[in-house]
């Protein structure tokens, strides 16, 4: 009706698609036998998953003593991995919620896969706090439930308990948001399927019919869920940062942590979305739906958040010096030039220097460079958490208890194994559900499809937006 | 669901469907429902659908979450088992804010999603009859109940507004 067709913005769907072709392109991967590339990827992922099961089993059977944590360094790779995975799990909700509120149409190409990625990343994250407790069978003690021990309650003043609530709420809400978006698409799969497959998708689609009233409520629900998820996603990493910031350890006890952690989370999450989407788009031939324009938009977010993270690193250094507090000054001196200098410089290079390449437009639009940098950034963000956690603990107030930490094969196995858990989930998802939101893509076709925007518009930005109103 | 004889037209484009809905409304024909593969903007006012009140339900659920979290923590830490943490008062309100916030969001979201599925009659194991399998693909469907609308009128409307197909089905 009165939806504006912008001639400045590039089309988000190319290839002169019709509604039926969109269905065909996006649903058919769930209907075909997986290609060899998928099979190989799945075998590798499941192998790593087996490593995860084995090393976690080893840890539970023999205890945390199989890790190299010591009296000084009580948090090592376990919590580093936890924070890293939770951070990655922030992009999905950011894309689906915040970009929905800002009416960014490019979100429709990537939101489904990004939300799935969020859910799988949070599942991976959740493993680490549980196994690092040691006696995992007592993990239920973290929840406040009436019990026969008093009842004895958890400490509601502790940021570690806030984390329990934040992560479990985040997981639940992300899952509901994602699944509600999937229901109409499962109905599309159902209506094309036969036999047993039809029964399965009939169950998954909850009896969706596409009635006008249902769509109206569905849109209202999506918008309110987005509105609630926006502060939620910001709160989750804020609370994760409280795990550190509310302690009195120099290098952790800083007010900059919440915004700095949130920016870092979005940064690493977008990097992981790019790693996955560039692979998925190639393998499932989705180049018409996840265009260079999408990649460039995500690279802009990476450039922005990477720069925020860089400013935060420098602010920390400045404040440490300016505070005049020797322990704080030492903590940062030790991070940059102490025994873990290599982690600090890895972090600085990967997170602050490397994204600056994206100031150049042609580099933002370069697929190979984007893919390479997305991996570099994920490595960098892992280093960041390692720097914050292990290097800070290694040199505390008492030089007599200074220590050094390097992981055992068990800890390395759990980390690599968690990648297996993540990719196994993602690969299964990419075969059973449409990785791009079918209904949402159809709803933006007439405003963002290339054929509706006229012949190739490569303007220099002076064109006015044209409104096709039919009043 | 009561037995219904439905006559429906399938359109290839949502703009054609909107025109047909307008025409049907102008002719005072009672529309049973409209089915589409994606939400059509501008359809709700034509069908005179009231705005969804699901956000009001969400607000109530959210408040319920706020109260549950805040009052539980208050009761536990002031009445049931008071403990001093870090020399702070038993009733340390700022420390309750994060959990109160999280439970507000949790209750609002879970409550709204459950409400949505219940009021729409959707859920795991539910099978609703559909008029045509292509409605979830690329067809836009305008349906009339033959009990309220004369079949000849409906066919005239469909042919006048360019429906690609006209079919009947018993639900």
CSV table of C-alpha atoms in Angstrom, one decimal, chain A residues 1 19-21 23-24 144 149-158 161-162 165-170 172-173 176-177 179-181 183-184 187-192 198 202-203 205-221 224-225 228-229 231-232 235-236 239 242 439-440 442-443 446 452 470, chain B residues 12-15 18 22 33-44 47 49-52 54-55 58 72-73 75-77 80-81 83 85 88-90 92 94-96 98-99 101-106 108-110 112-113 116-117 119-130 132-138 140:
chain,number,residue,atom,x,y,z
A,1,UNK,CA,0.0,0.0,0.0
A,19,UNK,CA,6.7,-16.0,-4.1
A,20,UNK,CA,6.8,-19.5,-5.3
A,21,UNK,CA,10.5,-19.4,-6.2
A,23,UNK,CA,9.4,-21.1,-1.2
A,24,UNK,CA,11.2,-23.5,-3.6
A,144,UNK,CA,15.5,-21.5,44.6
A,149,UNK,CA,17.6,-28.4,54.0
A,150,UNK,CA,15.9,-25.6,55.8
A,151,UNK,CA,14.7,-24.6,53.2
A,152,UNK,CA,18.1,-23.2,52.3
A,153,UNK,CA,18.0,-20.6,49.6
A,154,UNK,CA,20.6,-19.4,47.1
A,155,UNK,CA,22.2,-16.0,47.7
A,156,UNK,CA,20.1,-13.5,45.7
A,157,UNK,CA,22.7,-10.8,46.2
A,158,UNK,CA,25.3,-12.7,44.2
A,161,UNK,CA,23.0,-16.3,40.8
A,162,UNK,CA,21.8,-13.3,38.7
A,165,UNK,CA,18.4,-16.2,36.1
A,166,UNK,CA,19.7,-14.1,33.2
A,167,UNK,CA,21.0,-17.0,31.1
A,168,UNK,CA,18.0,-19.2,31.7
A,169,UNK,CA,15.6,-16.4,30.9
A,170,UNK,CA,17.6,-15.5,27.8
A,172,UNK,CA,13.8,-19.5,27.2
A,173,UNK,CA,12.8,-16.3,25.5
A,176,UNK,CA,10.1,-19.1,22.1
A,177,UNK,CA,10.8,-16.1,19.9
A,179,UNK,CA,10.1,-21.1,17.4
A,180,UNK,CA,7.1,-18.7,17.0
A,181,UNK,CA,8.8,-17.4,13.9
A,183,UNK,CA,5.8,-22.0,13.0
A,184,UNK,CA,4.5,-20.5,9.7
A,187,UNK,CA,3.4,-25.0,7.9
A,188,UNK,CA,4.9,-24.3,4.4
A,189,UNK,CA,7.1,-27.4,4.7
A,190,UNK,CA,4.1,-29.4,5.9
A,191,UNK,CA,1.9,-28.3,3.0
A,192,UNK,CA,4.6,-29.5,0.5
A,198,UNK,CA,3.8,-34.5,6.7
A,202,UNK,CA,2.2,-31.1,11.0
A,203,UNK,CA,3.2,-31.5,14.6
A,205,UNK,CA,3.7,-26.3,12.7
A,206,UNK,CA,1.1,-26.4,15.5
A,207,UNK,CA,-1.8,-26.4,13.1
A,208,UNK,CA,-0.9,-23.1,11.5
A,209,UNK,CA,-3.4,-22.0,8.8
A,210,UNK,CA,-2.3,-18.4,7.9
A,211,UNK,CA,-5.6,-16.9,9.0
A,212,UNK,CA,-5.6,-13.1,8.9
A,213,UNK,CA,-6.3,-12.8,12.7
A,214,UNK,CA,-3.5,-15.2,13.5
A,215,UNK,CA,-1.1,-13.2,11.4
A,216,UNK,CA,-2.2,-10.0,13.1
A,217,UNK,CA,-1.6,-11.6,16.6
A,218,UNK,CA,1.7,-13.1,15.4
A,219,UNK,CA,3.0,-9.7,14.3
A,220,UNK,CA,1.8,-8.1,17.6
A,221,UNK,CA,3.5,-10.9,19.5
A,224,UNK,CA,6.3,-7.2,21.9
A,225,UNK,CA,8.8,-10.0,22.2
A,228,UNK,CA,11.2,-7.3,25.7
A,229,UNK,CA,14.2,-9.0,24.2
A,231,UNK,CA,16.7,-4.9,27.2
A,232,UNK,CA,17.0,-8.6,28.0
A,235,UNK,CA,21.0,-7.2,30.6
A,236,UNK,CA,22.5,-10.7,30.0
A,239,UNK,CA,25.1,-9.4,34.4
A,242,UNK,CA,28.9,-8.2,37.0
A,439,UNK,CA,7.3,-15.8,5.3
A,440,UNK,CA,9.3,-12.7,6.3
A,442,UNK,CA,8.1,-12.9,1.1
A,443,UNK,CA,6.7,-9.9,3.0
A,446,UNK,CA,7.8,-6.0,-3.1
A,452,UNK,CA,10.6,-4.0,-7.9
A,470,UNK,CA,-2.0,4.2,-3.8
B,12,UNK,CA,-1.8,-14.7,-7.1
B,13,UNK,CA,-1.1,-11.3,-5.7
B,14,UNK,CA,-1.9,-9.7,-2.4
B,15,UNK,CA,-3.0,-6.4,-4.1
B,18,UNK,CA,-7.1,-6.5,-1.0
B,22,UNK,CA,-12.7,-4.1,-0.3
B,33,UNK,CA,-11.6,-15.5,6.7
B,34,UNK,CA,-8.5,-14.5,4.7
B,35,UNK,CA,-5.5,-16.8,4.5
B,36,UNK,CA,-2.1,-15.8,3.3
B,37,UNK,CA,1.5,-17.0,3.2
B,38,UNK,CA,2.7,-13.9,5.1
B,39,UNK,CA,1.0,-11.0,6.9
B,40,UNK,CA,-0.5,-8.5,4.4
B,41,UNK,CA,-0.2,-4.9,5.4
B,42,UNK,CA,-3.4,-2.9,5.1
B,43,UNK,CA,-5.6,-6.0,5.4
B,44,UNK,CA,-6.6,-5.7,9.1
B,47,UNK,CA,-11.4,-6.7,7.6
B,49,UNK,CA,-10.1,-6.6,12.8
B,50,UNK,CA,-9.6,-5.1,16.2
B,51,UNK,CA,-6.1,-4.5,17.3
B,52,UNK,CA,-4.6,-7.4,19.2
B,54,UNK,CA,-1.9,-9.5,23.5
B,55,UNK,CA,0.4,-6.7,24.7
B,58,UNK,CA,2.0,-9.3,28.4
B,72,UNK,CA,9.8,-13.8,47.1
B,73,UNK,CA,13.2,-12.4,47.7
B,75,UNK,CA,10.2,-12.7,52.2
B,76,UNK,CA,13.1,-15.1,52.0
B,77,UNK,CA,15.7,-12.6,53.1
B,80,UNK,CA,12.3,-17.0,56.2
B,81,UNK,CA,16.0,-17.0,56.5
B,83,UNK,CA,21.4,-13.7,56.4
B,85,UNK,CA,25.9,-10.6,53.2
B,88,UNK,CA,24.4,-5.0,53.8
B,89,UNK,CA,20.9,-4.8,55.1
B,90,UNK,CA,18.7,-7.9,54.9
B,92,UNK,CA,19.0,-5.0,50.0
B,94,UNK,CA,19.4,-2.8,44.6
B,95,UNK,CA,20.7,-6.3,44.7
B,96,UNK,CA,17.2,-7.6,43.9
B,98,UNK,CA,18.6,-7.9,38.2
B,99,UNK,CA,16.5,-11.0,39.2
B,101,UNK,CA,14.0,-7.7,35.9
B,102,UNK,CA,14.8,-11.1,34.5
B,103,UNK,CA,11.6,-12.7,35.9
B,104,UNK,CA,9.5,-9.8,34.6
B,105,UNK,CA,10.7,-10.5,31.1
B,106,UNK,CA,10.4,-14.3,31.6
B,108,UNK,CA,5.8,-11.7,30.2
B,109,UNK,CA,7.3,-13.7,27.3
B,110,UNK,CA,6.2,-17.1,28.4
B,112,UNK,CA,2.3,-14.1,26.0
B,113,UNK,CA,3.5,-17.0,23.9
B,116,UNK,CA,-1.0,-16.6,21.7
B,117,UNK,CA,-1.2,-20.3,21.0
B,119,UNK,CA,-6.3,-18.0,21.7
B,120,UNK,CA,-5.4,-18.9,18.1
B,121,UNK,CA,-6.2,-22.5,18.8
B,122,UNK,CA,-2.7,-23.6,17.9
B,123,UNK,CA,-0.3,-25.9,19.6
B,124,UNK,CA,1.6,-29.2,19.6
B,125,UNK,CA,-0.6,-31.9,18.2
B,126,UNK,CA,-3.3,-29.6,16.8
B,127,UNK,CA,-4.3,-30.2,13.2
B,128,UNK,CA,-6.4,-27.5,11.6
B,129,UNK,CA,-8.0,-28.2,8.2
B,130,UNK,CA,-6.5,-26.0,5.5
B,132,UNK,CA,-5.4,-25.3,-0.1
B,133,UNK,CA,-1.8,-26.4,0.3
B,134,UNK,CA,-0.6,-23.5,-1.8
B,135,UNK,CA,-1.8,-20.9,0.7
B,136,UNK,CA,1.4,-21.3,2.7
B,137,UNK,CA,3.3,-20.9,-0.6
B,138,UNK,CA,2.2,-18.2,-3.0
B,140,UNK,CA,-3.8,-15.5,-1.2
